[in-house]
Tab-separated table of C-alpha atoms in Angstrom:
chain	number	residue	atom	x	y	z
A	1	MET	CA	0.000	0.000	0.000
A	2	GLN	CA	1.342	3.374	-0.983
A	3	ARG	CA	0.586	6.082	1.540
A	4	LYS	CA	1.160	9.548	0.277
A	5	THR	CA	0.914	13.030	1.564
A	6	SER	CA	-1.745	13.516	-1.044
A	7	ALA	CA	-2.884	16.914	0.216
A	8	ILE	CA	0.559	18.269	-0.457
A	9	SER	CA	0.744	16.729	-3.915
A	10	ALA	CA	-2.663	18.156	-4.706
A	11	MET	CA	-1.663	21.574	-3.440
A	12	VAL	CA	1.486	21.542	-5.495
A	13	ALA	CA	-0.422	20.448	-8.596
A	14	THR	CA	-3.134	23.048	-8.102
A	15	ALA	CA	-0.636	25.805	-7.491
A	16	ALA	CA	1.360	24.800	-10.537
A	17	VAL	CA	-1.731	24.787	-12.755
A	18	ALA	CA	-2.941	28.101	-11.437
A	19	GLY	CA	0.497	29.604	-11.597
A	20	LEU	CA	0.296	30.628	-7.926
A	21	ALA	CA	3.140	30.981	-5.531
A	22	LEU	CA	3.559	27.944	-3.302
A	23	THR	CA	2.400	28.900	0.151
A	24	ALA	CA	2.128	25.477	1.796
A	25	PRO	CA	3.772	25.423	5.237
A	26	ALA	CA	7.393	24.402	5.033
A	27	GLN	CA	6.916	21.527	7.487
A	28	ALA	CA	4.068	20.018	5.546
A	29	ALA	CA	5.972	20.191	2.288
A	30	ASP	CA	8.800	18.333	3.991
A	31	LEU	CA	6.681	15.223	4.618
A	32	VAL	CA	8.140	12.464	2.510
A	33	ASP	CA	6.323	9.624	0.809
A	34	TYR	CA	6.856	6.184	2.191
A	35	LYS	CA	5.669	2.686	1.445
A	36	VAL	CA	3.872	0.518	4.002
A	37	VAL	CA	4.141	-3.217	3.366
A	38	ASP	CA	1.436	-5.588	4.592
A	39	ASP	CA	0.173	-2.967	7.073
A	40	TRP	CA	3.092	-4.097	9.177
A	41	THR	CA	6.356	-2.477	8.088
A	42	ILE	CA	7.989	0.479	6.378
A	43	PRO	CA	11.054	-1.237	4.930
A	44	GLU	CA	12.962	1.799	3.739
A	45	SER	CA	14.443	4.698	5.646
A	46	LEU	CA	12.282	7.798	5.303
A	47	THR	CA	15.328	9.886	4.525
A	48	GLY	CA	17.523	7.353	2.768
A	49	GLN	CA	19.975	7.988	5.589
A	50	PRO	CA	20.774	5.797	8.573
A	51	GLY	CA	19.492	7.036	11.914
A	52	ASP	CA	21.723	8.457	14.627
A	53	PRO	CA	21.044	6.520	17.844
A	54	VAL	CA	22.654	9.176	20.039
A	55	ASN	CA	20.312	11.872	18.768
A	56	GLY	CA	17.507	9.316	18.819
A	57	LYS	CA	17.840	9.043	22.577
A	58	VAL	CA	17.696	12.830	22.910
A	59	VAL	CA	14.547	12.936	20.761
A	60	ALA	CA	12.998	10.043	22.689
A	61	ILE	CA	13.445	11.854	26.006
A	62	ASP	CA	12.534	15.389	24.873
A	63	ARG	CA	9.047	16.194	26.170
A	64	LYS	CA	8.316	18.349	23.122
A	65	LEU	CA	9.443	15.681	20.654
A	66	GLY	CA	9.224	11.937	21.205
A	67	ASN	CA	8.307	12.192	24.878
A	68	CYS	CA	8.402	8.379	24.875
A	69	LEU	CA	8.839	8.250	28.665
A	70	SER	CA	5.412	9.750	29.031
A	71	CYS	CA	3.941	6.323	28.313
A	72	HIS	CA	6.800	3.787	28.180
A	73	LYS	CA	9.349	2.459	30.623
A	74	MET	CA	12.825	2.629	29.086
A	75	PRO	CA	16.356	1.780	30.185
A	76	ILE	CA	17.075	5.433	30.987
A	77	PRO	CA	17.688	5.415	34.747
A	78	GLU	CA	18.869	9.031	34.754
A	79	GLU	CA	15.316	10.115	33.918
A	80	GLN	CA	12.791	9.790	36.741
A	81	PHE	CA	9.148	8.811	36.402
A	82	HIS	CA	8.531	6.550	33.445
A	83	GLY	CA	4.943	6.239	32.283
A	84	GLU	CA	3.037	2.993	32.182
A	85	THR	CA	0.208	3.373	29.698
A	86	GLY	CA	2.242	1.706	26.929
A	87	PRO	CA	4.429	-1.412	26.865
A	88	SER	CA	7.956	-1.316	28.272
A	89	LEU	CA	10.647	-0.603	25.681
A	90	TRP	CA	13.347	-2.544	27.509
A	91	GLY	CA	14.618	-5.138	25.036
A	92	VAL	CA	12.553	-3.706	22.185
A	93	GLY	CA	15.562	-4.044	19.885
A	94	ASN	CA	15.362	-7.830	20.335
A	95	ARG	CA	11.719	-8.054	19.461
A	96	TYR	CA	11.552	-5.964	16.305
A	97	GLU	CA	13.468	-5.026	13.184
A	98	PRO	CA	13.841	-1.391	12.117
A	99	GLU	CA	11.065	-1.714	9.521
A	100	HIS	CA	8.580	-2.681	12.242
A	101	LEU	CA	9.582	0.118	14.586
A	102	ARG	CA	9.518	2.641	11.752
A	103	LEU	CA	5.812	2.062	11.036
A	104	ARG	CA	4.964	1.974	14.751
A	105	ILE	CA	6.492	5.417	15.162
A	106	VAL	CA	5.286	6.892	11.872
A	107	ASP	CA	1.680	5.765	12.290
A	108	SER	CA	0.929	3.091	14.829
A	109	LYS	CA	-2.766	3.207	13.952
A	110	VAL	CA	-2.066	1.377	10.686
A	111	ILE	CA	-1.389	-1.633	12.916
A	112	ASN	CA	-3.960	-0.924	15.619
A	113	PRO	CA	-6.579	1.740	14.873
A	114	GLU	CA	-7.587	1.836	18.534
A	115	THR	CA	-4.136	2.579	19.926
A	116	MET	CA	-3.505	5.524	22.198
A	117	MET	CA	-0.114	6.081	20.560
A	118	PRO	CA	0.031	9.179	18.362
A	119	ALA	CA	1.227	8.997	14.787
A	120	PHE	CA	4.551	10.805	14.937
A	121	TYR	CA	4.789	11.347	11.191
A	122	ARG	CA	1.297	12.020	9.891
A	123	VAL	CA	-0.653	15.251	9.470
A	124	GLU	CA	-3.814	14.038	7.771
A	125	GLY	CA	-6.981	12.922	9.498
A	126	LEU	CA	-6.354	14.928	12.661
A	127	HIS	CA	-9.087	16.968	14.295
A	128	MET	CA	-9.032	20.370	16.043
A	129	VAL	CA	-5.266	20.650	16.025
A	130	LYS	CA	-3.919	23.614	17.983
A	131	ASP	CA	-2.775	26.664	16.038
A	132	GLY	CA	0.840	26.386	15.058
A	133	PHE	CA	0.809	22.589	14.971
A	134	GLU	CA	-1.445	22.035	11.961
A	135	ASP	CA	0.231	20.322	9.046
A	136	GLN	CA	3.239	19.548	11.210
A	137	PRO	CA	4.223	16.029	12.122
A	138	ILE	CA	5.400	15.572	15.716
A	139	LEU	CA	8.829	14.452	14.483
A	140	THR	CA	10.795	15.099	11.327
A	141	ALA	CA	11.625	12.202	9.047
A	142	GLN	CA	15.224	12.180	10.273
A	143	GLN	CA	14.110	12.257	13.904
A	144	VAL	CA	11.965	9.176	13.206
A	145	GLU	CA	15.018	7.428	11.781
A	146	ASP	CA	17.113	8.490	14.764
A	147	VAL	CA	14.575	7.085	17.221
A	148	VAL	CA	14.383	3.831	15.250
A	149	ALA	CA	18.175	3.561	15.405
A	150	TYR	CA	18.153	4.261	19.139
A	151	LEU	CA	15.407	1.736	19.875
A	152	MET	CA	17.375	-0.945	18.005
A	153	THR	CA	20.162	-0.474	20.569
A	154	LEU	CA	17.785	-1.396	23.406
A	155	THR	CA	18.609	-5.078	23.637
A	156	GLU	CA	18.888	-5.372	27.393
A	157	GLU	CA	15.856	-6.962	29.023
A	158	GLU	CA	14.385	-5.339	32.097
A	159	PRO	CA	15.883	-6.783	35.270
A	160	GLN	CA	13.356	-8.757	37.276
A	161	THR	CA	12.732	-7.035	40.586
A	162	ASN	CA	11.255	-10.086	42.313
B	1	MET	CA	-14.865	19.635	57.335
B	2	ASN	CA	-18.183	17.849	56.844
B	3	THR	CA	-16.284	15.094	55.149
B	4	THR	CA	-13.841	14.696	57.983
B	5	PHE	CA	-16.623	14.554	60.519
B	6	LYS	CA	-18.478	11.958	58.502
B	7	ALA	CA	-15.383	9.817	58.136
B	8	MET	CA	-14.776	10.086	61.867
B	9	ALA	CA	-18.366	9.306	62.704
B	10	ALA	CA	-18.254	6.277	60.438
B	11	ALA	CA	-15.012	5.120	61.982
B	12	ILE	CA	-16.406	5.503	65.481
B	13	ALA	CA	-19.528	3.618	64.482
B	14	LEU	CA	-17.344	0.788	63.219
B	15	GLY	CA	-15.407	0.788	66.460
B	16	LEU	CA	-12.075	1.529	64.813
B	17	PRO	CA	-9.230	2.456	67.120
B	18	ALA	CA	-9.104	6.141	67.910
B	19	LEU	CA	-5.487	6.289	66.814
B	20	ALA	CA	-6.499	5.770	63.210
B	21	LEU	CA	-8.595	8.910	63.349
B	22	THR	CA	-5.858	11.220	64.390
B	23	THR	CA	-2.736	10.075	62.581
B	24	GLY	CA	-2.159	10.952	58.962
B	25	PRO	CA	-0.142	7.876	58.024
B	26	ALA	CA	-2.791	5.473	59.298
B	27	PHE	CA	-5.379	7.280	57.243
B	28	ALA	CA	-3.071	7.194	54.238
B	29	ASP	CA	-2.570	3.449	54.646
B	30	GLU	CA	-6.269	2.946	54.773
B	31	MET	CA	-6.591	4.874	51.520
B	32	ALA	CA	-3.766	2.888	49.985
B	33	GLU	CA	-5.619	-0.333	50.618
B	34	GLY	CA	-8.381	0.822	48.348
B	35	LYS	CA	-10.938	1.706	50.969
B	36	TRP	CA	-11.976	4.987	49.498
B	37	GLY	CA	-14.989	5.540	51.690
B	38	GLU	CA	-17.459	8.034	50.287
B	39	TYR	CA	-14.921	9.009	47.606
B	40	GLN	CA	-15.731	5.840	45.683
B	41	VAL	CA	-19.193	4.879	44.466
B	42	GLY	CA	-19.221	1.608	42.564
B	43	ASP	CA	-16.376	1.926	40.087
B	44	LYS	CA	-16.486	5.729	40.148
B	45	ARG	CA	-13.583	7.258	42.007
B	46	SER	CA	-13.126	10.893	42.877
B	47	GLY	CA	-9.849	12.531	41.920
B	48	TYR	CA	-9.287	12.609	45.691
B	49	THR	CA	-8.470	8.894	45.572
B	50	TYR	CA	-5.695	9.473	43.038
B	51	ALA	CA	-4.197	12.434	44.896
B	52	GLY	CA	-1.194	12.156	47.168
B	53	PRO	CA	-1.588	12.161	50.951
B	54	GLU	CA	-0.309	15.734	51.324
B	55	THR	CA	-2.788	17.004	48.759
B	56	ARG	CA	-5.644	15.151	50.427
B	57	ALA	CA	-4.625	16.511	53.818
B	58	MET	CA	-4.628	20.034	52.403
B	59	GLN	CA	-8.156	19.551	51.081
B	60	ASP	CA	-9.401	18.014	54.331
B	61	ASP	CA	-8.131	20.744	56.631
B	62	GLU	CA	-10.247	23.869	56.359
B	63	PHE	CA	-7.410	25.945	57.724
B	64	GLN	CA	-4.904	24.615	55.193
B	65	ASN	CA	-7.167	24.536	52.162
B	66	PRO	CA	-6.160	27.633	50.162
B	67	ALA	CA	-9.482	27.642	48.292
B	68	MET	CA	-11.149	28.970	51.434
B	69	LEU	CA	-9.985	32.460	50.414
B	70	TRP	CA	-12.137	32.206	47.288
B	71	LEU	CA	-15.031	30.924	49.350
B	72	ASP	CA	-14.732	34.058	51.458
B	73	THR	CA	-14.911	36.164	48.291
B	74	GLY	CA	-18.038	34.299	47.255
B	75	MET	CA	-19.589	34.751	50.661
B	76	SER	CA	-19.079	38.508	50.633
B	77	GLU	CA	-20.272	38.796	47.019
B	78	TRP	CA	-23.448	37.001	48.099
B	79	GLU	CA	-24.271	39.986	50.290
B	80	ASN	CA	-22.972	42.581	47.863
B	81	ALA	CA	-25.656	44.584	46.025
B	82	ALA	CA	-24.776	45.210	42.397
B	83	GLY	CA	-26.446	46.339	39.192
B	84	ASP	CA	-29.350	48.621	38.354
B	85	ALA	CA	-31.814	46.546	40.368
B	86	GLY	CA	-29.745	47.312	43.444
B	87	LYS	CA	-29.962	43.793	44.710
B	88	ALA	CA	-27.616	41.241	46.179
B	89	CYS	CA	-28.003	37.476	45.898
B	90	ALA	CA	-29.090	37.459	49.527
B	91	ASP	CA	-32.023	39.767	48.834
B	92	CYS	CA	-33.818	37.043	46.883
B	93	HIS	CA	-32.113	33.881	48.047
B	94	GLY	CA	-31.629	34.683	51.729
B	95	ASP	CA	-29.215	32.494	53.611
B	96	ALA	CA	-27.193	30.504	51.080
B	97	GLU	CA	-26.690	27.693	53.549
B	98	GLU	CA	-30.406	27.040	53.344
B	99	SER	CA	-31.434	28.209	49.887
B	100	MET	CA	-28.468	26.750	48.010
B	101	ALA	CA	-28.169	23.420	49.828
B	102	GLY	CA	-28.333	20.688	47.184
B	103	VAL	CA	-28.745	23.107	44.261
B	104	ALA	CA	-25.324	22.474	42.705
B	105	THR	CA	-25.842	18.690	42.650
B	106	LYS	CA	-28.189	19.207	39.662
B	107	TYR	CA	-25.906	21.333	37.466
B	108	PRO	CA	-25.540	21.686	34.528
B	109	VAL	CA	-29.300	21.952	33.942
B	110	TYR	CA	-31.353	22.558	30.831
B	111	SER	CA	-32.486	26.177	30.653
B	112	GLU	CA	-35.829	26.987	29.076
B	113	GLU	CA	-34.694	30.601	28.717
B	114	THR	CA	-31.645	29.866	26.604
B	115	GLY	CA	-32.690	26.554	25.085
B	116	LYS	CA	-29.434	24.909	26.061
B	117	MET	CA	-27.504	23.644	29.042
B	118	MET	CA	-26.455	26.038	31.766
B	119	ASN	CA	-23.704	25.306	34.232
B	120	LEU	CA	-23.449	26.945	37.622
B	121	GLU	CA	-21.200	29.768	36.446
B	122	GLN	CA	-23.626	30.545	33.633
B	123	ARG	CA	-26.600	30.391	36.012
B	124	ILE	CA	-24.936	32.864	38.351
B	125	ASN	CA	-24.192	35.242	35.505
B	126	PHE	CA	-27.696	34.777	34.101
B	127	CYS	CA	-29.059	35.916	37.438
B	128	ARG	CA	-26.711	38.887	37.425
B	129	THR	CA	-27.633	40.109	33.952
B	130	GLU	CA	-31.355	39.258	34.018
B	131	ASN	CA	-32.386	39.828	37.618
B	132	MET	CA	-29.754	42.118	39.097
B	133	GLN	CA	-29.201	44.007	35.848
B	134	ALA	CA	-25.508	43.860	36.608
B	135	GLU	CA	-22.479	43.051	34.504
B	136	PRO	CA	-21.714	39.340	34.361
B	137	TYR	CA	-18.649	38.241	36.257
B	138	LYS	CA	-15.702	37.491	33.979
B	139	TRP	CA	-14.769	33.841	33.535
B	140	GLU	CA	-12.007	32.792	35.955
B	141	SER	CA	-12.359	36.024	37.930
B	142	ASP	CA	-12.020	35.578	41.675
B	143	GLU	CA	-15.642	36.715	41.977
B	144	LEU	CA	-17.089	34.099	39.621
B	145	LEU	CA	-14.865	31.331	40.948
B	146	GLY	CA	-15.614	32.397	44.489
B	147	MET	CA	-19.376	32.600	43.990
B	148	THR	CA	-19.466	29.273	42.144
B	149	ALA	CA	-17.373	27.601	44.815
B	150	TYR	CA	-19.469	29.169	47.577
B	151	VAL	CA	-22.749	28.001	46.064
B	152	LYS	CA	-21.406	24.539	45.286
B	153	ASN	CA	-19.912	24.259	48.754
B	154	GLN	CA	-23.454	24.426	50.157
B	155	SER	CA	-23.914	20.945	48.637
B	156	LYS	CA	-20.661	19.550	50.006
B	157	GLY	CA	-20.979	15.856	50.752
B	158	MET	CA	-24.211	15.503	48.765
B	159	PRO	CA	-24.183	13.151	45.783
B	160	VAL	CA	-23.923	14.576	42.265
B	161	ASP	CA	-27.340	14.081	40.690
B	162	VAL	CA	-27.373	15.436	37.152
B	163	SER	CA	-30.360	14.611	34.951
B	164	ILE	CA	-29.975	13.758	31.295
B	165	ASP	CA	-33.673	13.182	30.702
B	166	GLY	CA	-35.856	15.211	28.366
B	167	PRO	CA	-34.243	18.133	26.580
B	168	ALA	CA	-30.865	17.517	28.284
B	169	LYS	CA	-30.457	14.240	26.404
B	170	GLU	CA	-29.313	15.735	23.097
B	171	PHE	CA	-26.730	17.897	24.869
B	172	TRP	CA	-25.497	14.873	26.801
B	173	GLU	CA	-25.047	13.091	23.494
B	174	LYS	CA	-22.982	15.984	22.158
B	175	GLY	CA	-20.874	15.942	25.305
B	176	LYS	CA	-20.371	12.202	24.998
B	177	GLU	CA	-19.317	12.591	21.388
B	178	PHE	CA	-16.772	15.222	22.378
B	179	TYR	CA	-15.488	12.943	25.130
B	180	GLU	CA	-14.975	10.072	22.738
B	181	THR	CA	-13.559	12.008	19.770
B	182	ARG	CA	-9.843	12.038	19.135
B	183	ARG	CA	-8.420	15.523	18.759
B	184	GLY	CA	-5.187	17.463	18.586
B	185	GLN	CA	-1.817	16.617	17.148
B	186	LEU	CA	-1.556	13.798	19.698
B	187	ASP	CA	-4.888	12.457	18.423
B	188	LEU	CA	-6.318	11.505	21.803
B	189	ALA	CA	-9.868	11.374	23.125
B	190	CYS	CA	-10.710	11.932	26.791
B	191	THR	CA	-11.435	8.194	27.020
B	192	HIS	CA	-7.860	7.172	26.252
B	193	CYS	CA	-6.595	8.652	29.501
B	194	HIS	CA	-9.591	8.885	31.806
B	195	VAL	CA	-11.413	5.642	31.003
B	196	ASP	CA	-8.788	3.264	29.629
B	197	ASN	CA	-5.885	4.395	31.801
B	198	ALA	CA	-7.250	5.846	35.036
B	199	GLY	CA	-4.780	4.945	37.768
B	200	ASN	CA	-1.841	4.580	35.380
B	201	LEU	CA	1.101	6.936	35.278
B	202	ILE	CA	1.814	9.424	32.501
B	203	ARG	CA	5.353	10.212	33.578
B	204	ALA	CA	4.944	11.422	37.170
B	205	GLU	CA	1.213	12.103	36.875
B	206	THR	CA	-1.361	9.552	37.926
B	207	LEU	CA	-4.255	9.683	35.509
B	208	SER	CA	-7.605	10.006	37.238
B	209	GLN	CA	-11.096	9.340	35.982
B	210	GLY	CA	-11.380	13.059	35.303
B	211	GLN	CA	-14.348	13.522	37.636
B	212	GLY	CA	-15.776	17.007	38.105
B	213	ASN	CA	-17.224	16.733	41.623
B	214	GLY	CA	-14.507	18.835	43.274
B	215	PHE	CA	-14.635	21.857	40.931
B	216	PRO	CA	-14.059	24.718	41.181
B	217	LEU	CA	-10.919	23.540	42.945
B	218	TYR	CA	-7.539	24.753	44.063
B	219	ARG	CA	-4.838	23.342	41.831
B	220	LEU	CA	-1.291	23.465	43.124
B	221	LYS	CA	0.004	23.877	39.586
B	222	TRP	CA	-2.201	26.950	39.108
B	223	GLN	CA	-1.589	28.336	42.580
B	224	LYS	CA	-5.235	29.333	42.550
B	225	VAL	CA	-8.776	28.129	42.183
B	226	GLY	CA	-9.940	27.279	38.674
B	227	SER	CA	-13.027	26.082	36.862
B	228	LEU	CA	-13.679	22.777	35.143
B	229	HIS	CA	-13.543	24.628	31.819
B	230	ARG	CA	-10.036	25.810	32.655
B	231	ARG	CA	-9.106	22.176	33.231
B	232	PHE	CA	-10.658	21.206	29.876
B	233	ARG	CA	-8.560	23.880	28.194
B	234	GLY	CA	-5.431	22.599	29.880
B	235	CYS	CA	-6.154	19.041	28.813
B	236	ASN	CA	-6.857	20.108	25.234
B	237	ASN	CA	-3.675	22.146	25.172
B	238	ASN	CA	-1.630	19.203	26.463
B	239	ILE	CA	-2.656	17.116	23.474
B	240	ARG	CA	-2.002	20.065	21.165
B	241	ALA	CA	-5.679	20.511	20.413
B	242	GLU	CA	-7.532	23.763	19.983
B	243	LYS	CA	-8.659	25.238	23.285
B	244	LEU	CA	-12.309	26.278	23.247
B	245	PRO	CA	-13.627	29.402	24.957
B	246	TYR	CA	-14.740	29.345	28.592
B	247	GLY	CA	-18.457	28.753	28.704
B	248	SER	CA	-18.600	27.562	25.089
B	249	ASP	CA	-21.469	25.230	24.233
B	250	GLU	CA	-18.991	22.435	23.552
B	251	TYR	CA	-17.433	22.667	27.003
B	252	THR	CA	-20.785	23.075	28.730
B	253	ASN	CA	-22.061	19.930	27.002
B	254	LEU	CA	-18.821	18.198	27.911
B	255	GLU	CA	-19.306	19.353	31.492
B	256	LEU	CA	-22.762	17.760	31.444
B	257	TYR	CA	-21.310	14.459	30.260
B	258	VAL	CA	-18.368	14.536	32.676
B	259	THR	CA	-20.591	15.483	35.613
B	260	TRP	CA	-23.129	12.790	34.728
B	261	ARG	CA	-20.312	10.225	34.698
B	262	GLY	CA	-19.753	11.145	38.337
B	263	ASN	CA	-23.393	10.922	39.455
B	264	GLY	CA	-23.352	9.605	43.011
B	265	LEU	CA	-19.920	10.935	43.954
B	266	PRO	CA	-20.038	13.538	46.712
B	267	ILE	CA	-19.587	17.219	45.920
B	268	GLU	CA	-16.152	18.116	47.294
B	269	THR	CA	-15.925	21.770	46.382
B	270	PRO	CA	-13.486	23.215	47.078
B	271	ALA	CA	-11.204	20.264	46.384
B	272	VAL	CA	-7.412	20.482	46.184
B	273	ARG	CA	-5.496	18.764	43.416
B	274	LYS	CA	-1.949	18.625	42.150
């Protein structure tokens, strides 16, 4: 299944036909096309570049970006208070390949429409988005890749406390 | 204060050791074991039961509860004549402790005059503009918060008893739809946190059922008393959704739905929360 940022393509086409200046928000225009396979993976890097796991950890922690700790326990002992509404990410690098994690971050609802987890790289189909955040994904394509790369380093399983 | 007395009376009736009545930690342990007393009705739990022991203690102690300052404002406004009619609340309603007892348990109510739901703040301002011929209080002013808290406090300990029969039904349905609709960049509905995950942690915050029985309440984060609509705006903002205006139809309908969810829980106004 090919998922496209069709609104952007349409805008570009319309603007080109009408000879208008392109006024689409820069962020929205930056959304890249990607291919979902079997509603289960995105095999290829969104940027064509490998992710940077060091920056991925920064993005994962940042409350204005990934904010993963809001819902997930992670092997980041220096950060207090890990959320518990989502599954633990200890050992997540053992359980998945990058193509699985990529789709789960880009748009987890492709896999489970009922999930609480936001789509971190989707701008369509959202409702009543706050001014200044419309047409902006939560993460950039490279930030998604960085988080994927970081999560793949999480191979340690959570120590059993009992 | 009422609450404390009731808890003590209940404990005495059950023959519990006197020590448990006077020591904070024992009370906290009792709460930790899931015996929420009047703060739980069936599977409905007041935000009180998710609050930390210090926050609960602050709410329980009239002399520590900072919201009492707003109650004082409300009490003096009750006697304060305003507007072209030259009347104060007390001129028509007399002693609030008598005339307002139980009133707030029914709000929001359907208003024949406006053809939509009216919450307590709106009812107070309706009285000001229509009967007192005075300016309405501004939303989140100390006067409106104080008057709302003062009136609602006259129902403290009484069960929330909102009706969704008759004309209220369609507004309840709109409120329910709002509650269940995903919104904002984070694409969350109220249900995701307050139904599916009540009791779970979002970072350091314990999600509650989002009950409205303690509002207006003193929030430590705000360092003041605030309305339920302020809380809605905060929640919407957190998920990067558009904040709606105070007193908007959407929020008033949502207030009806949220309050109805808590039917049976005791009015706690003024509660204290983190």
